[in-house]
Amino acid sequence: MTPLLYIVIPCYNEEEVLPLTAPAFLAELQDLTQKGKISSDSRILFVDDGSKDGTWEIISDLADRDPRFIGIRQSRNRGHQNAVLAGLMEAKDRADITISIDCDGQDEIQAMERMVDAYAAGSEVVYGVRSSRKTDSFFKRFTAESFYKLLNALGGEVVFNHADYRLVSARVLKEFANYREVNLFLRGLFPLVGFPSSSVYYERHERLAGKTHYPLKKMLGLAMDGITSLSTKPLGILFLVGLLGCLLGAAAGIAAIVLLCAHSGLAGWMGLAALIVFCAGIQTLGLGIVGEYVGKTYMEVKDRPRYIISQRTWEDKEP
């Protein structure tokens, strides 16, 4: 039996690129259908993340012209991760498999066929992994790869160079729905669910049109979400740093007493000032790390909805 596929595509202010990539997604869907690899009832599901431009109007027009295009709209902008989650949860009871992919055309759309083949071979989760980062600047490549290595070192189970381009079966999504985190880092959560998985490697291209909606500030925020959502090791490291600081302080204090007794000028105020500044810096850093975890806990216990869908294209057509 051929699986029914939903391609989940988050969109935020993408009126420039959507008319270019939507036909490419449809062409891939048609190709997979003609090859008998997916059901003819498969769909392309756009998730408008509260766009302020004409993105929703484009999605609605696509849905009017071809029933294979459908869309949902969030009541406000809630971020990329929440938009992907909204699409996956909408699709989990409708499709056998989902593939999430950004709408900017950077991820290789043709890699979907290899993902479907991997699913047919027994994988319940198939990760799209970049084969190289040659299109990135040195700074972005260095920081991104360092982040993956750091997160794995801290205990986070993430697939190196994998973002949010992945195939997930309905069985995995039903189990994933039990994960209720408000602070989402999807690429770190899916490995926690388990089930057989594999990877498909692909080339990432330049954005076809428009500007990226993930500047450095958002990338740093996502990285912080990933670390604090998947690992508590920074708190343990902070304890060790604090212990080391205490030992260094004690040693410096003993050294100062010895030097003072020896009438050495090294026991002056400059050494003491440097020690105070050093300790204050450690304390401030520690408070920041603890505060990040406390803030995340505060948001989690509120149990606010992670997304709110205000419109669906198929509901707009109902009498």
Tab-separated table of C-alpha atoms in Angstrom, residues 50 152 234 268:
chain	number	residue	atom	x	y	z
A	50	GLY	CA	1.160	34.946	11.099
A	152	ASN	CA	26.267	16.568	21.621
A	234	PRO	CA	25.559	23.664	32.050
A	268	GLY	CA	48.643	45.367	46.779
